[in-house]
Amino acid sequence: MGPLKKIINNCKQATFLIEKKLIGKLTLREKMVLGIHLIGCSWCRLYDIQSRKIGEMVRQLFHSSVSADARLDDNFKKELQERIEEKLNKN
Amino acid sequence: MNNLLDPHQWVKAHADYLYAYTITRINDEEQAKDLVQETFLAALEKVNSFEGKSSERTWLTAILRNKIVDVYRKKSSALINSDISRAEQEQADFFDSDTGHWTNQRAPQQFGIDNHDPILNKEFNQILLKCMQKLPALWMSVFTMKHMDDETTDIICAELKLTASNFWVIIHRTKLNLRACLQKNWI
């Protein structure tokens, strides 16, 4: 398989480079390889879009209110404060 | 006692916040509770080193964060990494083993995340969470540190004792599985 053919076929490598691009930096050579691959591969173009979107949604999820309603129960808090007071008194 | 801090009010003022912070990063209620408790107790030991350069909450959160990374590190160095081989197995048929080309049955398909309806958002987030929970502990640690806390690659590698190439492989594999799981469960 010639080097160009390898690039065109290798979606595993292309998706790797897409991930690297999304949160890091590609070398000039990597940019070229990915660029060539994406011209001919609609699957990886779709992957690129979806992966970026998933990243955004994950960030949103992490920063949203999903956990804002996570609360400790009152008993646990009461005991916790008591432990703190106990320790404070010892010092 | 350092009068910049008020431990008598700690639980009331910060416990729920610290717990919520933990539970988004470590999906285990008991462990999260333990970590909150350990954080307060560890903080008491070093009240004298608090210089008031940050708020009380920021200071407590920093102590907690280190404890969470400790948990990540322990999980990722655990000898039993069967969860990783299972996750790797999941993506074994994603690409043709000779060419690296997507296989027909596992290639990306449109599944409507590009124009997702805000009404469906909550439902979608549930699926997203479920798919993330399936990730191996090490992958999840890396993923969380990157996407939740925007840590730099260098810091993540140093704290979890990963090489850069390890790191990129994990990022890649994590996203492959996550995307496939979403496609499968959100049509």
CSV table of C-alpha atoms in Angstrom, one decimal:
chain,number,residue,atom,x,y,z
A,1,MET,CA,0.0,0.0,0.0
A,2,GLY,CA,1.4,3.4,-1.0
A,3,PRO,CA,1.8,6.1,1.6
A,4,LEU,CA,-1.1,8.1,0.1
A,5,LYS,CA,-3.4,5.1,0.1
A,6,LYS,CA,-2.5,4.4,3.7
A,7,ILE,CA,-3.6,7.9,4.7
A,8,ILE,CA,-6.8,7.7,2.7
A,9,ASN,CA,-7.7,4.4,4.2
A,10,ASN,CA,-6.7,4.9,7.8
A,11,CYS,CA,-9.7,6.1,9.7
A,12,LYS,CA,-8.2,4.9,13.0
A,13,GLN,CA,-5.3,7.3,12.5
A,14,ALA,CA,-7.6,10.1,11.3
A,15,THR,CA,-9.8,9.9,14.3
A,16,PHE,CA,-6.8,9.9,16.5
A,17,LEU,CA,-5.6,13.0,14.9
A,18,ILE,CA,-9.1,14.6,15.2
A,19,GLU,CA,-8.9,14.0,19.0
A,20,LYS,CA,-5.5,15.4,19.1
A,21,LYS,CA,-6.6,18.5,17.2
A,22,LEU,CA,-9.6,19.1,19.4
A,23,ILE,CA,-7.6,19.5,22.6
A,24,GLY,CA,-4.1,19.9,21.5
A,25,LYS,CA,-2.0,20.8,18.5
A,26,LEU,CA,-1.1,18.9,15.4
A,27,THR,CA,2.2,19.1,13.8
A,28,LEU,CA,2.4,20.4,10.2
A,29,ARG,CA,2.7,16.9,8.9
A,30,GLU,CA,-0.3,15.6,11.0
A,31,LYS,CA,-2.4,18.5,9.7
A,32,MET,CA,-1.6,17.5,6.2
A,33,VAL,CA,-2.4,13.9,6.8
A,34,LEU,CA,-5.7,14.7,8.4
A,35,GLY,CA,-6.6,17.2,5.7
A,36,ILE,CA,-6.0,14.7,2.9
A,37,HIS,CA,-7.9,12.0,4.7
A,38,LEU,CA,-10.9,14.2,5.5
A,39,ILE,CA,-11.3,15.3,1.8
A,40,GLY,CA,-12.1,11.7,0.9
A,41,CYS,CA,-13.8,10.4,4.0
A,42,SER,CA,-17.3,11.4,4.9
A,43,TRP,CA,-17.4,9.1,7.9
A,44,CYS,CA,-14.5,10.9,9.5
A,45,ARG,CA,-15.9,14.3,8.6
A,46,LEU,CA,-19.0,13.2,10.5
A,47,TYR,CA,-16.9,11.9,13.3
A,48,ASP,CA,-15.1,15.2,13.5
A,49,ILE,CA,-18.4,17.1,13.9
A,50,GLN,CA,-19.8,14.6,16.4
A,51,SER,CA,-16.7,14.4,18.5
A,52,ARG,CA,-16.5,18.1,18.8
A,53,LYS,CA,-20.2,18.3,19.8
A,54,ILE,CA,-19.8,15.5,22.4
A,55,GLY,CA,-16.9,17.4,23.9
A,56,GLU,CA,-19.1,20.5,24.2
A,57,MET,CA,-22.0,18.6,25.7
A,58,VAL,CA,-19.7,16.9,28.2
A,59,ARG,CA,-18.3,20.2,29.3
A,60,GLN,CA,-21.8,21.6,29.6
A,61,LEU,CA,-22.9,18.6,31.6
A,62,PHE,CA,-20.0,18.8,34.0
A,63,HIS,CA,-20.7,22.5,34.6
A,64,SER,CA,-24.4,22.4,34.6
A,65,SER,CA,-26.8,21.7,37.4
A,66,VAL,CA,-26.8,18.0,37.2
A,67,SER,CA,-25.1,17.8,40.5
A,68,ALA,CA,-26.3,21.1,41.9
A,69,ASP,CA,-29.0,19.2,43.7
A,70,ALA,CA,-26.6,16.8,45.2
A,71,ARG,CA,-27.0,17.3,48.9
A,72,LEU,CA,-25.6,15.7,52.0
A,73,ASP,CA,-28.1,14.5,54.5
A,74,ASP,CA,-28.5,16.5,57.6
A,75,ASN,CA,-27.4,13.7,60.0
A,76,PHE,CA,-24.1,13.3,58.2
A,77,LYS,CA,-23.5,17.0,58.3
A,78,LYS,CA,-24.4,17.3,62.0
A,79,GLU,CA,-21.9,14.5,62.8
A,80,LEU,CA,-19.3,16.0,60.6
A,81,GLN,CA,-19.5,19.4,62.3
A,82,GLU,CA,-19.3,17.6,65.7
A,83,ARG,CA,-16.1,15.8,64.6
A,84,ILE,CA,-14.7,19.2,63.6
A,85,GLU,CA,-15.7,20.8,66.9
A,86,GLU,CA,-14.1,17.8,68.8
A,87,LYS,CA,-10.9,18.3,66.9
A,88,LEU,CA,-10.9,22.0,67.5
A,89,ASN,CA,-11.3,21.5,71.2
A,90,LYS,CA,-8.4,19.2,71.4
A,91,ASN,CA,-6.0,21.7,69.9
B,1,MET,CA,-6.1,29.7,65.4
B,2,ASN,CA,-6.1,31.5,62.2
B,3,ASN,CA,-8.9,34.0,62.3
B,4,LEU,CA,-9.3,34.1,58.5
B,5,LEU,CA,-11.0,30.7,58.7
B,6,ASP,CA,-14.1,29.8,60.6
B,7,PRO,CA,-14.2,26.0,61.0
B,8,HIS,CA,-17.3,26.3,63.2
B,9,GLN,CA,-19.3,27.2,60.1
B,10,TRP,CA,-17.5,24.9,57.6
B,11,VAL,CA,-20.1,22.2,57.2
B,12,LYS,CA,-23.0,24.7,57.0
B,13,ALA,CA,-21.1,26.9,54.5
B,14,HIS,CA,-19.3,24.4,52.3
B,15,ALA,CA,-20.2,20.8,52.8
B,16,ASP,CA,-23.0,20.6,50.1
B,17,TYR,CA,-20.8,22.4,47.7
B,18,LEU,CA,-17.8,20.2,48.2
B,19,TYR,CA,-20.0,17.1,48.0
B,20,ALA,CA,-21.5,18.2,44.7
B,21,TYR,CA,-18.0,19.0,43.4
B,22,THR,CA,-17.0,15.5,44.4
B,23,ILE,CA,-19.9,13.5,43.1
B,24,THR,CA,-19.6,14.9,39.6
B,25,ARG,CA,-16.0,13.8,39.6
B,26,ILE,CA,-16.3,10.5,41.5
B,27,ASN,CA,-19.6,8.7,40.9
B,28,ASP,CA,-19.8,7.1,44.3
B,29,GLU,CA,-21.8,8.5,47.1
B,30,GLU,CA,-20.0,6.8,50.0
B,31,GLN,CA,-16.6,7.6,48.7
B,32,ALA,CA,-17.7,11.2,48.0
B,33,LYS,CA,-18.9,11.6,51.6
B,34,ASP,CA,-15.6,10.2,52.9
B,35,LEU,CA,-13.6,12.6,50.8
B,36,VAL,CA,-15.6,15.6,52.1
B,37,GLN,CA,-15.0,14.5,55.6
B,38,GLU,CA,-11.3,13.9,55.0
B,39,THR,CA,-11.0,17.3,53.4
B,40,PHE,CA,-12.3,19.1,56.5
B,41,LEU,CA,-10.2,17.1,58.8
B,42,ALA,CA,-7.1,17.6,56.7
B,43,ALA,CA,-7.9,21.3,56.5
B,44,LEU,CA,-8.0,21.5,60.3
B,45,GLU,CA,-4.5,20.2,60.4
B,46,LYS,CA,-3.2,23.0,58.3
B,47,VAL,CA,-5.3,26.0,59.2
B,48,ASN,CA,-2.1,27.8,60.2
B,49,SER,CA,-0.8,27.6,56.7
B,50,PHE,CA,-3.8,29.4,55.3
B,51,GLU,CA,-2.7,32.9,54.2
B,52,GLY,CA,-5.9,34.3,53.1
B,53,LYS,CA,-4.8,34.6,49.5
B,54,SER,CA,-7.8,32.8,48.3
B,55,SER,CA,-11.3,32.4,49.8
B,56,GLU,CA,-12.0,29.7,52.4
B,57,ARG,CA,-14.0,27.8,49.8
B,58,THR,CA,-11.3,27.9,47.2
B,59,TRP,CA,-8.7,26.7,49.7
B,60,LEU,CA,-10.9,23.8,50.8
B,61,THR,CA,-11.7,22.9,47.2
B,62,ALA,CA,-8.0,22.7,46.4
B,63,ILE,CA,-7.4,20.3,49.3
B,64,LEU,CA,-10.3,18.2,48.1
B,65,ARG,CA,-9.1,18.3,44.5
B,66,ASN,CA,-5.8,16.7,45.5
B,67,LYS,CA,-7.7,14.0,47.3
B,68,ILE,CA,-9.7,13.3,44.2
B,69,VAL,CA,-6.6,13.0,42.1
B,70,ASP,CA,-5.2,10.6,44.7
B,71,VAL,CA,-8.3,8.5,44.1
B,72,TYR,CA,-7.8,8.6,40.4
B,73,ARG,CA,-4.2,7.7,40.7
B,74,LYS,CA,-5.0,4.7,42.9
B,75,LYS,CA,-7.8,3.5,40.6
B,76,SER,CA,-5.6,3.8,37.5
B,77,SER,CA,-2.6,2.0,39.0
B,78,ALA,CA,-4.8,-0.8,40.3
B,79,LEU,CA,-3.4,-4.1,39.1
B,80,ILE,CA,-6.8,-5.2,37.9
B,81,ASN,CA,-7.3,-3.2,34.8
B,82,SER,CA,-9.8,-5.6,33.4
B,83,ASP,CA,-12.2,-2.7,32.8
B,84,ILE,CA,-9.7,-1.4,30.2
B,85,SER,CA,-9.4,-4.6,28.3
B,86,ARG,CA,-13.2,-4.8,28.2
B,87,ALA,CA,-13.5,-1.3,26.9
B,88,GLU,CA,-10.8,-2.0,24.3
B,89,GLN,CA,-12.7,-5.1,23.3
B,90,GLU,CA,-15.7,-2.9,22.6
B,91,GLN,CA,-13.9,-1.1,19.9
B,92,ALA,CA,-12.2,-4.1,18.4
B,93,ASP,CA,-14.4,-4.1,15.3
B,94,PHE,CA,-14.6,-0.3,14.8
B,95,PHE,CA,-11.8,-0.4,12.2
B,96,ASP,CA,-10.6,-2.8,9.6
B,97,SER,CA,-7.5,-4.5,11.1
B,98,ASP,CA,-5.5,-4.2,7.9
B,99,THR,CA,-6.3,-0.8,6.6
B,100,GLY,CA,-7.6,1.0,9.6
B,101,HIS,CA,-10.8,2.0,7.7
B,102,TRP,CA,-14.1,2.2,9.6
B,103,THR,CA,-16.0,-1.0,9.2
B,104,ASN,CA,-19.5,-0.7,7.7
B,105,GLN,CA,-21.4,-1.7,10.7
B,106,ARG,CA,-19.5,0.6,13.2
B,107,ALA,CA,-18.9,3.7,11.1
B,108,PRO,CA,-20.4,7.0,12.4
B,109,GLN,CA,-24.0,7.6,11.4
B,110,GLN,CA,-26.0,10.8,11.9
B,111,PHE,CA,-27.8,10.5,15.2
B,112,GLY,CA,-29.2,13.9,15.7
B,113,ILE,CA,-26.8,15.5,18.2
B,114,ASP,CA,-26.1,18.3,15.8
B,115,ASN,CA,-29.6,19.9,16.3
B,116,HIS,CA,-30.6,18.4,19.6
B,117,ASP,CA,-33.8,19.8,21.0
B,118,PRO,CA,-33.4,21.4,24.5
B,119,ILE,CA,-36.5,19.5,25.6
B,120,LEU,CA,-34.7,16.3,25.0
B,121,ASN,CA,-31.6,17.6,26.6
B,122,LYS,CA,-32.2,16.1,30.0
B,123,GLU,CA,-32.9,12.7,28.6
B,124,PHE,CA,-29.8,13.0,26.4
B,125,ASN,CA,-27.7,13.9,29.4
B,126,GLN,CA,-28.8,10.8,31.2
B,127,ILE,CA,-27.6,8.7,28.3
B,128,LEU,CA,-24.4,10.6,28.2
B,129,LEU,CA,-23.8,10.0,31.9
B,130,LYS,CA,-24.6,6.3,31.5
B,131,CYS,CA,-22.1,6.0,28.6
B,132,MET,CA,-19.4,7.8,30.6
B,133,GLN,CA,-20.0,5.5,33.6
B,134,LYS,CA,-19.1,2.6,31.4
B,135,LEU,CA,-15.6,4.0,30.8
B,136,PRO,CA,-12.7,2.4,32.6
B,137,ALA,CA,-11.6,4.3,35.7
B,138,LEU,CA,-8.4,5.5,34.2
B,139,TRP,CA,-10.0,6.7,31.0
B,140,MET,CA,-12.7,8.5,33.0
B,141,SER,CA,-10.1,10.1,35.2
B,142,VAL,CA,-8.3,11.5,32.2
B,143,PHE,CA,-11.5,12.5,30.6
B,144,THR,CA,-12.8,14.3,33.6
B,145,MET,CA,-9.6,16.2,34.3
B,146,LYS,CA,-9.5,17.4,30.8
B,147,HIS,CA,-13.1,18.3,30.2
B,148,MET,CA,-14.3,19.3,33.6
B,149,ASP,CA,-11.3,21.0,35.0
B,150,ASP,CA,-9.5,22.0,31.8
B,151,GLU,CA,-6.2,20.8,33.2
B,152,THR,CA,-3.3,20.9,30.8
B,153,THR,CA,-2.1,17.7,29.3
B,154,ASP,CA,1.2,18.1,31.1
B,155,ILE,CA,-0.5,18.3,34.5
B,156,ILE,CA,-2.7,15.3,33.8
B,157,CYS,CA,0.2,13.2,32.6
B,158,ALA,CA,2.3,14.2,35.7
B,159,GLU,CA,-0.4,13.6,38.2
B,160,LEU,CA,-1.6,10.3,36.7
B,161,LYS,CA,1.9,9.2,35.8
B,162,LEU,CA,1.1,8.8,32.1
B,163,THR,CA,3.4,9.3,29.1
B,164,ALA,CA,2.1,11.8,26.5
B,165,SER,CA,1.6,9.1,24.0
B,166,ASN,CA,-0.4,7.1,26.6
B,167,PHE,CA,-2.5,10.1,27.2
B,168,TRP,CA,-3.4,10.6,23.6
B,169,VAL,CA,-4.3,6.9,23.1
B,170,ILE,CA,-6.6,7.2,26.1
B,171,ILE,CA,-8.2,10.3,24.8
B,172,HIS,CA,-8.8,8.7,21.5
B,173,ARG,CA,-10.2,5.4,22.8
B,174,THR,CA,-12.4,7.2,25.3
B,175,LYS,CA,-14.0,9.3,22.6
B,176,LEU,CA,-14.4,6.3,20.3
B,177,ASN,CA,-16.3,4.4,22.9
B,178,LEU,CA,-18.3,7.3,24.1
B,179,ARG,CA,-19.4,8.3,20.6
B,180,ALA,CA,-20.3,4.7,19.7
B,181,CYS,CA,-22.3,4.3,22.9
B,182,LEU,CA,-24.2,7.5,22.2
B,183,GLN,CA,-25.0,6.5,18.6
B,184,LYS,CA,-26.2,3.1,19.8
B,185,ASN,CA,-28.4,4.6,22.5
B,186,TRP,CA,-29.6,7.8,20.9
B,187,ILE,CA,-31.2,7.1,17.6
